[in-house]
Short mmCIF file of C-alpha atoms in Angstrom, two decimals:
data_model
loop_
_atom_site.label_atom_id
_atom_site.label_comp_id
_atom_site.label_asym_id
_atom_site.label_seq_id
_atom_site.Cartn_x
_atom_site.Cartn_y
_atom_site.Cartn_z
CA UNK G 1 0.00 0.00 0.00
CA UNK G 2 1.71 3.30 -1.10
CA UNK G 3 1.28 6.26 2.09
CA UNK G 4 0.36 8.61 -0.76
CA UNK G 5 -2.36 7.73 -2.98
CA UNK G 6 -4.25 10.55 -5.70
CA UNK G 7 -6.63 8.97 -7.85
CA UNK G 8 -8.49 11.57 -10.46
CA UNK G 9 -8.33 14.24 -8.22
CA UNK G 10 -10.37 17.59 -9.52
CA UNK G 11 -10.65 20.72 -8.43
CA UNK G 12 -12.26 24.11 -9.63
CA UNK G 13 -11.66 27.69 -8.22
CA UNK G 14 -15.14 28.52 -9.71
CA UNK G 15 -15.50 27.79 -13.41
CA UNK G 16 -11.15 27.76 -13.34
CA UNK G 17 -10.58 23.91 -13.15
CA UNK G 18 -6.76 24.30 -11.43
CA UNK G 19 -6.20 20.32 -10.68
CA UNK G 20 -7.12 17.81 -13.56
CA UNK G 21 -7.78 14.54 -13.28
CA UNK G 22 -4.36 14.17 -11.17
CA UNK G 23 -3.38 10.54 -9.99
CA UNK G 24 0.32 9.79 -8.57
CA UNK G 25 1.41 7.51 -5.49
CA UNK G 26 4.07 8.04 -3.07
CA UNK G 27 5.27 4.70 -1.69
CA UNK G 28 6.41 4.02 2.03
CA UNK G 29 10.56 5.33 2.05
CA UNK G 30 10.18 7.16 -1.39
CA UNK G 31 11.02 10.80 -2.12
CA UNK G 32 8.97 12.12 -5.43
CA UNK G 33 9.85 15.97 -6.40
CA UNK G 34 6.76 17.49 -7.90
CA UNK G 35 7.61 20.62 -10.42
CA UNK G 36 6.30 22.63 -13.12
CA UNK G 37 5.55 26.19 -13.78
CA UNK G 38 4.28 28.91 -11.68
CA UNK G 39 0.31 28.12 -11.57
CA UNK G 40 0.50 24.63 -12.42
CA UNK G 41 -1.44 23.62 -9.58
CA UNK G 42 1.53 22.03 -7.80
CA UNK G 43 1.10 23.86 -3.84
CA UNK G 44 -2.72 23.01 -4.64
CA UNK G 45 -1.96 19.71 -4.88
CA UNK G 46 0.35 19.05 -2.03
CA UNK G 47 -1.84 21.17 0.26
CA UNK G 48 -4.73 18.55 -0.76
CA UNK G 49 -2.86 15.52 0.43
CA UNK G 50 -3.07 16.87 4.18
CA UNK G 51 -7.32 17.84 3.73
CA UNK G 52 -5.60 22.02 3.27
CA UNK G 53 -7.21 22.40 0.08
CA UNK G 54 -10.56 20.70 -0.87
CA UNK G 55 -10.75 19.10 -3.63
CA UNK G 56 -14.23 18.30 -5.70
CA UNK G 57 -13.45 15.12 -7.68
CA UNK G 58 -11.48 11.64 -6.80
CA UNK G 59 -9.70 10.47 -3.84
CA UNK G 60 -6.47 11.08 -2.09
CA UNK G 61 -5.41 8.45 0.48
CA UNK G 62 -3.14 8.94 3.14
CA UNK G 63 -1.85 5.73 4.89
CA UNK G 64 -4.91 4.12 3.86
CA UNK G 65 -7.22 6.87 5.11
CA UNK G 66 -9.35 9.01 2.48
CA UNK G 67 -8.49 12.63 2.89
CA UNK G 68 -11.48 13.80 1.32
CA UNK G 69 -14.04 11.77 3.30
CA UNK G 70 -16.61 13.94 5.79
CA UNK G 71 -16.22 11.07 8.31
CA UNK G 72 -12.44 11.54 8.46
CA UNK G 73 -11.09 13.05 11.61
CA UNK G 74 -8.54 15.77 9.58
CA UNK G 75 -6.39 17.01 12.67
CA UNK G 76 -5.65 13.11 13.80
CA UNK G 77 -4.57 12.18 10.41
CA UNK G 78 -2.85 15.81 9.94
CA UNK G 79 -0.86 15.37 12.90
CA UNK G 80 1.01 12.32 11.56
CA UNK G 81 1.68 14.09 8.16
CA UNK G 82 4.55 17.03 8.79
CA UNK G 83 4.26 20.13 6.38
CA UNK G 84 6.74 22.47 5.42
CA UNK G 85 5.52 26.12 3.88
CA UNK G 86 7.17 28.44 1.99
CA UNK G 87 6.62 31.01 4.07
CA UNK G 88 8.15 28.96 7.33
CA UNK G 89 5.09 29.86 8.95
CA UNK G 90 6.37 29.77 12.29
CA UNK G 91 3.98 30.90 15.14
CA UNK G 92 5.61 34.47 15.55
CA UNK G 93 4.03 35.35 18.90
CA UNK G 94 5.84 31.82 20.45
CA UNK G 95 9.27 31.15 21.53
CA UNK G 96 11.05 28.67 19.09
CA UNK G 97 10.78 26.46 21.86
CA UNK G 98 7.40 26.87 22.11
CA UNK G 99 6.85 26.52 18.59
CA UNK G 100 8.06 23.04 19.32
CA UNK G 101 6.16 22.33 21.40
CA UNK G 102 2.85 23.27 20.81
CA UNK G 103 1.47 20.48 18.64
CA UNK G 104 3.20 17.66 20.58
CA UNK G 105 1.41 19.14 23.42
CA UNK G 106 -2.30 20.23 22.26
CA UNK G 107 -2.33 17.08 19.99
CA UNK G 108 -0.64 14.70 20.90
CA UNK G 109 -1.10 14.85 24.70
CA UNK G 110 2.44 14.59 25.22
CA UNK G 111 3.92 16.17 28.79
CA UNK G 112 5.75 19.62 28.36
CA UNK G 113 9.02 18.08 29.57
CA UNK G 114 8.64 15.07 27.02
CA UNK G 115 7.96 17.66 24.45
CA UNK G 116 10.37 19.74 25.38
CA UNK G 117 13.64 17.23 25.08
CA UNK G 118 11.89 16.35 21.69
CA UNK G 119 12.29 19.72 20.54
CA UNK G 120 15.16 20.70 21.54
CA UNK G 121 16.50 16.90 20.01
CA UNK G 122 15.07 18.17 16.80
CA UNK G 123 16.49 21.35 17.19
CA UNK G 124 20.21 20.21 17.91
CA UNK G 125 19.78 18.28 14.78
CA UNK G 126 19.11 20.93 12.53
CA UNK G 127 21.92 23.17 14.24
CA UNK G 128 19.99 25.80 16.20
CA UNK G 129 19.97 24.76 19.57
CA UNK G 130 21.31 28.05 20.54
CA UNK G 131 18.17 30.01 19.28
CA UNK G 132 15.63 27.90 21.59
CA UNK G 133 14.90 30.74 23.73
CA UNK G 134 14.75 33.41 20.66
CA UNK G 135 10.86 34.25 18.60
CA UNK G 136 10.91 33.35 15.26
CA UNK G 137 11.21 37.20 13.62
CA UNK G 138 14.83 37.06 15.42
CA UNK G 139 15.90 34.28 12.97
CA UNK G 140 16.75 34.33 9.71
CA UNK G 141 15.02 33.18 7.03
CA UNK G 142 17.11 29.73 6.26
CA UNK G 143 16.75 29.55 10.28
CA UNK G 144 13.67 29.41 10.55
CA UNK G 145 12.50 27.00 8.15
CA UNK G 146 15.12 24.81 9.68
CA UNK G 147 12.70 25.30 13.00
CA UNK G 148 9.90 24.71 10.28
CA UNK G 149 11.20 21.41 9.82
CA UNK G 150 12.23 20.43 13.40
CA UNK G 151 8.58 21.39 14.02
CA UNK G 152 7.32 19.25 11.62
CA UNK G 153 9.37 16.50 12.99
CA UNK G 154 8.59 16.84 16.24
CA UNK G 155 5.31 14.90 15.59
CA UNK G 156 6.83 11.70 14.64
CA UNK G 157 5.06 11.99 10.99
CA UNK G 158 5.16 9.26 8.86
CA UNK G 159 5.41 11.48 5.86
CA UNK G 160 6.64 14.95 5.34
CA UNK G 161 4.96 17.55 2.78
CA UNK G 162 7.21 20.56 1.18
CA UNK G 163 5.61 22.90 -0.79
CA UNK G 164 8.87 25.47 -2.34
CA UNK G 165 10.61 25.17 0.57
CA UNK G 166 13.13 27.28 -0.30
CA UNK G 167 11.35 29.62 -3.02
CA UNK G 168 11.35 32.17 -0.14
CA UNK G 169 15.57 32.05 0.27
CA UNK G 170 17.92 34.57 0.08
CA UNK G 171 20.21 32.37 -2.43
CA UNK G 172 23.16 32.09 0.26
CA UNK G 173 20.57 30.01 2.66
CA UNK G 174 18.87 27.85 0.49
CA UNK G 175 21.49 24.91 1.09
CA UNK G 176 21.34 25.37 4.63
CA UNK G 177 17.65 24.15 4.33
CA UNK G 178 18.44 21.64 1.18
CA UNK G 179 20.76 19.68 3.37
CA UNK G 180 18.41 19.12 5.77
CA UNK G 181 16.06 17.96 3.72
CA UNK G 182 18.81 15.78 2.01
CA UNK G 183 19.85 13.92 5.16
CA UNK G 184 16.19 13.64 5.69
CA UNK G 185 15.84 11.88 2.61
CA UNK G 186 18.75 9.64 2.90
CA UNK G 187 17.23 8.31 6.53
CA UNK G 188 14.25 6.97 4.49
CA UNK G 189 11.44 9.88 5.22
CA UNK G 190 8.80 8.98 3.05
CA UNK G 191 8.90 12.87 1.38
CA UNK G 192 6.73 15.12 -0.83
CA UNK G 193 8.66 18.18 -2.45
CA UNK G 194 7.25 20.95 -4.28
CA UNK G 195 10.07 22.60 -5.57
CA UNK G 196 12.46 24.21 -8.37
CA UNK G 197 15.49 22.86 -7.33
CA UNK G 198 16.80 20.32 -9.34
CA UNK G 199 20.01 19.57 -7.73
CA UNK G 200 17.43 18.39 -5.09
CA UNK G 201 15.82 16.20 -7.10
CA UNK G 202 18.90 14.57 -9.07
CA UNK G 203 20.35 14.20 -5.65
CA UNK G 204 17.68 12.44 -4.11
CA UNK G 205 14.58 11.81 -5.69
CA UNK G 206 13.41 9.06 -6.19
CA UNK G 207 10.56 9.76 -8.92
CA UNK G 208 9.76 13.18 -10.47
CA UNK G 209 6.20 14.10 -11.54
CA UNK G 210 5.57 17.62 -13.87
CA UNK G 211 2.81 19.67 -13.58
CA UNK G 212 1.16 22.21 -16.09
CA UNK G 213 -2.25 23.67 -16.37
CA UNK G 214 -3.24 21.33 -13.18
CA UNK G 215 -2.50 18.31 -15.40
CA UNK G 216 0.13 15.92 -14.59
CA UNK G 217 2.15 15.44 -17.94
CA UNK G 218 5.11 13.46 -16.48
CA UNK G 219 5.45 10.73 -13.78
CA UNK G 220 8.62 8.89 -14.02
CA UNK G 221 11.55 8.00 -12.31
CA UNK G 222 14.39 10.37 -11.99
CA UNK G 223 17.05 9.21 -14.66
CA UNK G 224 14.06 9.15 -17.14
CA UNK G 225 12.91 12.50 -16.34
CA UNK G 226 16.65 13.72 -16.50
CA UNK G 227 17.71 11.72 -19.39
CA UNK G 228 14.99 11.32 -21.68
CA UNK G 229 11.40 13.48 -20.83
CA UNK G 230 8.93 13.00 -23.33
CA UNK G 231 6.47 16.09 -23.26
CA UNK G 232 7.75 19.29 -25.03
CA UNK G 233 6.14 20.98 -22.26
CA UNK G 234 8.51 19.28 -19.47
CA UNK G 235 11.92 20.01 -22.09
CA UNK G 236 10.90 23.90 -22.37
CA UNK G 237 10.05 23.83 -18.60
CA UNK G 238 13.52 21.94 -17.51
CA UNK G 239 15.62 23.79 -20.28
CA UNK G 240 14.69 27.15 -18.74
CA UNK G 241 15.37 26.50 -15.37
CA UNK G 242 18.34 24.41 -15.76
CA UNK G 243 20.11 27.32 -17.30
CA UNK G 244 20.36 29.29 -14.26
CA UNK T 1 -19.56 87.42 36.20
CA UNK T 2 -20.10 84.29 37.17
CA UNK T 3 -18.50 83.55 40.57
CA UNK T 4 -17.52 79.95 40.70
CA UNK T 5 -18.46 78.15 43.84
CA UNK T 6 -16.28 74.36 43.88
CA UNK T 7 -17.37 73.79 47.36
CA UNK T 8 -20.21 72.13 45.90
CA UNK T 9 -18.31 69.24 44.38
CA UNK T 10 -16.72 68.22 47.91
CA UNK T 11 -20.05 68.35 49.44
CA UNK T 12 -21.68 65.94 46.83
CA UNK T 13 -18.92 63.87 46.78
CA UNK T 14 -20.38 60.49 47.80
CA UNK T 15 -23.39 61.32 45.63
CA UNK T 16 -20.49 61.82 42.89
CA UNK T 17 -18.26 58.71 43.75
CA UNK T 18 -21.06 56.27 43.62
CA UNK T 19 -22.15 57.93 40.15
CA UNK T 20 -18.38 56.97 38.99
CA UNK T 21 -18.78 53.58 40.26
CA UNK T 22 -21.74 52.63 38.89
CA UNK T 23 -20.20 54.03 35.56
CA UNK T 24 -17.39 52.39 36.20
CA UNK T 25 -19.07 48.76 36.90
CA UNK T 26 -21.00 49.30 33.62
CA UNK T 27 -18.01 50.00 32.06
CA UNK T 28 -16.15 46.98 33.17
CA UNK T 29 -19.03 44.55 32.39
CA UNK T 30 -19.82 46.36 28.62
CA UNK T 31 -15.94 46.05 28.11
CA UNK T 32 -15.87 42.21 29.27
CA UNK T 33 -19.11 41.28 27.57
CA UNK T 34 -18.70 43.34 24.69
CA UNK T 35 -15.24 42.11 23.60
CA UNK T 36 -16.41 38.43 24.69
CA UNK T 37 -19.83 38.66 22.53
CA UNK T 38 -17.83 40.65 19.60
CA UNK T 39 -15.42 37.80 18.87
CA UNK T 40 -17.96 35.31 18.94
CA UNK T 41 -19.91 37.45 16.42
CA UNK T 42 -16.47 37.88 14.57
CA UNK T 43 -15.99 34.07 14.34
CA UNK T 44 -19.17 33.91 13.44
CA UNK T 45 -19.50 36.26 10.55
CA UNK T 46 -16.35 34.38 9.51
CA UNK T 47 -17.57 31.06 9.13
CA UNK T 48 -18.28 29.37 6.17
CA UNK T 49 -21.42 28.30 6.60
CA UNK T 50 -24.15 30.89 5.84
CA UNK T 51 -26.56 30.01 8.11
CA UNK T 52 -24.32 31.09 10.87
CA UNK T 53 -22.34 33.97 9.52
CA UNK T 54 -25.42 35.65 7.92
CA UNK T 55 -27.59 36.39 11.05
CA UNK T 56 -24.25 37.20 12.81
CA UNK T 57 -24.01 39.65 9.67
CA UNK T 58 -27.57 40.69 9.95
CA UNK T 59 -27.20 41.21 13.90
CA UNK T 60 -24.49 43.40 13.42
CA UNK T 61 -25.29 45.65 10.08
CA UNK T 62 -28.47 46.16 12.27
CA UNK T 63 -27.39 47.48 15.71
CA UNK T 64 -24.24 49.74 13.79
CA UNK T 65 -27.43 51.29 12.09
CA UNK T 66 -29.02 52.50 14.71
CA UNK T 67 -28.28 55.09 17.00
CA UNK T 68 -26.92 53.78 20.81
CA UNK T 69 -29.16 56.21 22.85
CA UNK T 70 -31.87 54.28 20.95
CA UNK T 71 -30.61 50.90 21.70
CA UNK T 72 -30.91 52.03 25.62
CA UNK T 73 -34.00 53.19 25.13
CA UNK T 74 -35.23 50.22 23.40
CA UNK T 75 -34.00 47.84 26.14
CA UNK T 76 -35.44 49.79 28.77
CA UNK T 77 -38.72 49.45 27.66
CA UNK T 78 -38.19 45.70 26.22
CA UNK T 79 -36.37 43.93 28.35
CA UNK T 80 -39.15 44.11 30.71
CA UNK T 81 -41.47 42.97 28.59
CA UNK T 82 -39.12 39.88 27.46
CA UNK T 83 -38.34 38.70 30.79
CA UNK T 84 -41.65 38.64 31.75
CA UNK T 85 -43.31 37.08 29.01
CA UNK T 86 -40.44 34.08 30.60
CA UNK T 87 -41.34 34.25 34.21
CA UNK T 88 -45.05 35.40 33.25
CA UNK T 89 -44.48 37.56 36.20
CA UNK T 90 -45.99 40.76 34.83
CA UNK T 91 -45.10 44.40 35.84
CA UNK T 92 -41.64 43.11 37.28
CA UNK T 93 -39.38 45.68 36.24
CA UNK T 94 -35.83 44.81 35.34
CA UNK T 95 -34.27 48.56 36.68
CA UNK T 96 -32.47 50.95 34.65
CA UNK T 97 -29.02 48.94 34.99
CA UNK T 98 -29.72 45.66 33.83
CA UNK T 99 -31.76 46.72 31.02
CA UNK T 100 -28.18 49.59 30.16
CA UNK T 101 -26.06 46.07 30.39
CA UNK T 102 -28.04 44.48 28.41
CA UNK T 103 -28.08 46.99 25.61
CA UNK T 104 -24.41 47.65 26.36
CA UNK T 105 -23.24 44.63 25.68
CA UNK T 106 -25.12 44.26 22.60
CA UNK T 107 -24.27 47.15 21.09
CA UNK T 108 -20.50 46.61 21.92
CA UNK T 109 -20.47 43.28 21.30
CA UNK T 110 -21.43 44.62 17.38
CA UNK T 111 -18.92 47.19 17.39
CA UNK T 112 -16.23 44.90 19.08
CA UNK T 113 -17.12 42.10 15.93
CA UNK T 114 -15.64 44.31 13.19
CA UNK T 115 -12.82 44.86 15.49
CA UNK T 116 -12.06 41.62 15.52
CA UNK T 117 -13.00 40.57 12.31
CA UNK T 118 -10.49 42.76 10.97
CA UNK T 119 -7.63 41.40 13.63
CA UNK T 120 -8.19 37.77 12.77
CA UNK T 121 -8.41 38.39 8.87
CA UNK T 122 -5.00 40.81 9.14
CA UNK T 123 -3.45 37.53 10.15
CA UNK T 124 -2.08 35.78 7.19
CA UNK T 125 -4.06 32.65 5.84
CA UNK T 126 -0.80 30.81 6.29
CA UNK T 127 -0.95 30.81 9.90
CA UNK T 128 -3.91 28.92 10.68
CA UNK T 129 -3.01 26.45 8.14
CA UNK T 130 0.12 25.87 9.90
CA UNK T 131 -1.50 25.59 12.84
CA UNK T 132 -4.19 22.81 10.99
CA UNK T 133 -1.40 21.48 9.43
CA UNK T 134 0.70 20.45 12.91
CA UNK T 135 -3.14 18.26 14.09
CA UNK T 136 -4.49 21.58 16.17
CA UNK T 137 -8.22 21.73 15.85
CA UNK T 138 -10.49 24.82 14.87
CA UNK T 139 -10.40 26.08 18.07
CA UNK T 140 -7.13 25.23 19.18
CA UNK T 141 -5.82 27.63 15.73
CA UNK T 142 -7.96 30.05 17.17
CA UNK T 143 -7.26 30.27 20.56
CA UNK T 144 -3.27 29.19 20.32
CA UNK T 145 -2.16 30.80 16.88
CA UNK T 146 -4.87 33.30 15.30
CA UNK T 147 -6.64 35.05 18.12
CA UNK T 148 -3.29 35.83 19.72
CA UNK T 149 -1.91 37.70 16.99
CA UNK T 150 -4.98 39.37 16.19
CA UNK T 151 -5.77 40.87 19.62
CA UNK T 152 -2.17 42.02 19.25
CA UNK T 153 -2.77 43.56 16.16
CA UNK T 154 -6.12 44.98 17.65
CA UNK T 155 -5.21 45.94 20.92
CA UNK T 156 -4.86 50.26 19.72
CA UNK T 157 -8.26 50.16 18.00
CA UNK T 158 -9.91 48.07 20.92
CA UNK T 159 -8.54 50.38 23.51
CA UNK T 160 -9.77 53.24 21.33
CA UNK T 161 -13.07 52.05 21.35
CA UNK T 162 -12.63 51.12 25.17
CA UNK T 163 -12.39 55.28 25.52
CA UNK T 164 -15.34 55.75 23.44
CA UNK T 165 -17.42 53.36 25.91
CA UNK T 166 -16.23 54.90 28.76
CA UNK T 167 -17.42 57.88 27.53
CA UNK T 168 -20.51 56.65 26.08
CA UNK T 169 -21.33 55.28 29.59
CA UNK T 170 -23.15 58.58 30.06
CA UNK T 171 -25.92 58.54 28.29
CA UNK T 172 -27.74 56.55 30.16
CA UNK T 173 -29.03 59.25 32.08
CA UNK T 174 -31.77 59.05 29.59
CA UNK T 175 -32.91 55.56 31.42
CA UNK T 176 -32.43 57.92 34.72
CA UNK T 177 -29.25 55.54 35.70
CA UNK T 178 -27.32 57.59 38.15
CA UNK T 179 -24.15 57.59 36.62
CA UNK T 180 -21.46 59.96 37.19
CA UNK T 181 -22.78 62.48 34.79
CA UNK T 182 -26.38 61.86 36.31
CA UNK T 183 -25.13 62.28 39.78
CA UNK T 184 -23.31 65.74 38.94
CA UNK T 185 -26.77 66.98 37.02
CA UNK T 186 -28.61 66.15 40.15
CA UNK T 187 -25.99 68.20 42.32
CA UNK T 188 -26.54 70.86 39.69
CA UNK T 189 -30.16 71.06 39.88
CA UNK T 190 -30.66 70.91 43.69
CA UNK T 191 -27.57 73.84 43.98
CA UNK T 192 -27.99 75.86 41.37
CA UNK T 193 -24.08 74.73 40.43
CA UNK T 194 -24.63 73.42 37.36
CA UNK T 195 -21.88 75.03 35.53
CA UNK T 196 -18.88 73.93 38.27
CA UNK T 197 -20.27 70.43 38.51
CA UNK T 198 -20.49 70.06 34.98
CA UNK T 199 -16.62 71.59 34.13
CA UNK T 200 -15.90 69.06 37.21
CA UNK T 201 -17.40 66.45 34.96
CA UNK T 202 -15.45 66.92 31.82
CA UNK T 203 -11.96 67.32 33.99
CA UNK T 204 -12.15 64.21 35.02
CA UNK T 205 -13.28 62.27 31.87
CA UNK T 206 -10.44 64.41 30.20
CA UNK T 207 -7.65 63.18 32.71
CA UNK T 208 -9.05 59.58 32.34
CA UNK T 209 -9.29 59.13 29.04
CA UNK T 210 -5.72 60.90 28.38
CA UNK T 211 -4.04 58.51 31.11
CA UNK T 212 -5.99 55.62 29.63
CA UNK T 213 -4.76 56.19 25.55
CA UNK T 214 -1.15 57.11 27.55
CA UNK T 215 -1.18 53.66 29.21
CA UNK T 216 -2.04 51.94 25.75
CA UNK T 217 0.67 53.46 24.08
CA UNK T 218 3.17 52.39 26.52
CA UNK T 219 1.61 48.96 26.44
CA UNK T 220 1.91 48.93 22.69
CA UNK T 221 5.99 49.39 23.21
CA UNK T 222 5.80 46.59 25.85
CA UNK T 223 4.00 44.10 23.72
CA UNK T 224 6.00 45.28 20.78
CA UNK T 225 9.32 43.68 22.42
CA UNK T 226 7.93 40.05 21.86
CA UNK T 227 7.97 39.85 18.06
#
């Protein structure tokens, strides 16, 4: 059973269909890089696979659990799926600590000590154990989607969402963040990346799916989507960001 | 010329205190049940289904459109007739206070909504999805992650409006509530001192309200610290 499952997934902003008939899987361990250009539906995608976005047509499974079901209890099955923004989207009113916290706390009933040493585990890991007592608009950007992610973590997920993780970078922090994600990767997080960077995806990727229009055009493993992409669509796309 | 005589504020002074408490009480519980009522409302007006965020929408577009002296008045005259169409006691008045609470808290509780409603939508839509996203419930996003913020963000304008109740506390000498303003008008009219009490009157609501929008500016810079 794959932890990810989109079958014919729909979805219309009004009359403006933005996700079309969109079916990909994510297996248990795997790392798939979704891309494609600006407005391709791509963040409204990822942000369906955690019940963020509604969706109108199909199914999305998540661990065996439809997403898109009334009956499904959203924050139970949210709190097992970590999500990174672009925007960090740290609480900015809350110590980093307590941004750590919170969730492990209010959800999963966890003790404020026991969520506290997770944490600050979390946050040794991603280097900023210093900053534990800091608020997030004291960090730097790179910093504090590193918290993003030790927030994420924090809650044991069994699956981690990105959506352009590191659009929002000054260029000099962007790798700070990528190698997190990398070593992430390389442990066997079962991942979900929205994002431009390709030296990501070569790197560790398993599988690569394109976006355009809210279609998926390609869905294919990483050397094919490197070596030999079939769509013209995916060439342009790749052939104008790999040039910079 | 007029020859100013101030003895006559010391001599009404406990007629004059207990006129500034019981504006002061109605105050504190308008404040309290207004900002309590108002974020309800704001949430509300907010939600996405219509059956609860148009009446919440009707409720307030209705009591912003009328005048508040008339909103006192109105509750004056039908409270009483509400509570005892429940208790089918009849002729049991509720008394000039209860019925000012009542349309006190209403009418605050209207403005207070659009205070909030602007707080919690200046928060950006990112936040509460975080919040979702990490397991928290509706009202666990509210209460931990959007709410916070937005009082922060409010806290001026509410304070602002805070002054404006304070001062609006007065008119309810048309229910004859003996406020402090109905307490120095009395004083007036049995002394003939209507003038002094009346400057008296205005001092002090000047030197409150100044400390008061001093205090929220310093607060401001306190809170300001935390970001």
């Amino acid at each position: 059973m794959p932890m990810i499952e989109l079958r014919n997934v729909s979805k219309w902003y009004g009359s403006f269909q933005v996700l079309d008939d969109c079916t990909t899987r994510v297996g248990k361990g795997e790392v798939v890089v979704v891309c494609g250009p600006s407005g391709s539906g791509k963040s409204t995608l990822i942000k369906a696979v955690n019940g963020l976005e509604p969706f109108q047509k199909g199914e999305i499974l998540v661990n065996g659990v439809s997403v898109g079901d009334p009956k499904t209890n959203l924050p139970k099955l949210r709190a097992h799926i970590g999500m990174v923004f672009q925007n960090f989207e740290l609480f900015p009113h809350m110590s980093i600590t307590r941004n750590l916290t919170l969730g492990q706390v209010k959800v999963l009933g966890r003790s404020q000590e026991e969520a506290e040493a997770k944490g600050l585990k979390l946050l040794d890991r991603v280097g900023l154990l210093s900053q534990k007592d800091k608020f997030p608009g004291q960090l730097s950007g790179g910093q504090q989607q590193r918290v993003a992610i030790a927030r994420a973590l924090s809650m044991d997920p069994i699956a981690m969402l990105f959506d352009e993780p590191t659009s929002a970078l000054d260029p000099e922090m962007i790798n700070e963040v990528l190698d997190v994600m990398v070593e992430l990767a390389r442990e066997g997080m079962t991942m979900m990346v929205v994002t431009h960077e390709m030296g990501f995806a070569r790197k560790v990727a398993h599988r690569v799916v394109f976006m355009d229009n809210g279609q998926i055009v390609e869905d294919c493993t990483k050397d094919e989507f490197f070596g030999s992409v079939r769509s013209e669509r995916a060439q342009t796309f790749l052939s104008k960001i790999l040039h910079h | 010329m007029l020859e100013f005589d101030w003895g006559v504020i010391w001599k009404y002074r406990e007629a004059l205190w207990d006129g500034m408490l019981t504006s002061l009480q109605l105050f504190a519980i308008a404040l309290a049940g207004g900002i309590f009522f108002g974020t309800l409302l704001a949430l509300a007006r907010l939600a996405p289904w219509k059956l609860v965020s148009v009446p919440a929408a009707g409720f307030v577009n209705l009591i912003r459109s009328i005048p508040f002296i008339m909103a006192i008045f109105w509750f004056y005259f039908l409270t009483p007739m509400i509570v005892s169409k429940f208790t089918g006691q009849q002729g049991e008045a509720v008394g000039p206070f209860t019925s000012a609470v009542v349309a006190f808290i209403m009418v605050e509780s209207a403005y207070y909504s659009e205070i909030v409603r602007a707080g919690i939508q200046s928060i950006p839509r990112g936040q509460p999805a975080a919040a979702y996203a990490l397991g928290l419930n509706y009202w666990q996003s509210m209460g931990q992650v959007v709410l916070p913020q937005a009082f922060r963000n409010m806290l001026p304008v509410m304070l602002t409006q805070a002054v404006i109740l304070f001062q609006d506390t007065s008119l309810v000498y048309v229910v004859a509530l003996k406020d402090f303003l109905g307490a120095a008008s009395k004083a007036g009219q049995l002394t003939g001192r209507i003038v002094e009490l009346y400057i008296f009157v205005a001092v002090v609501f000047f030197i409150l309200c100044f400390l008061a929008s001093h205090a929220v500016k310093r607060l401001q810079a306190r809170l300001a610290v935390g970001r």
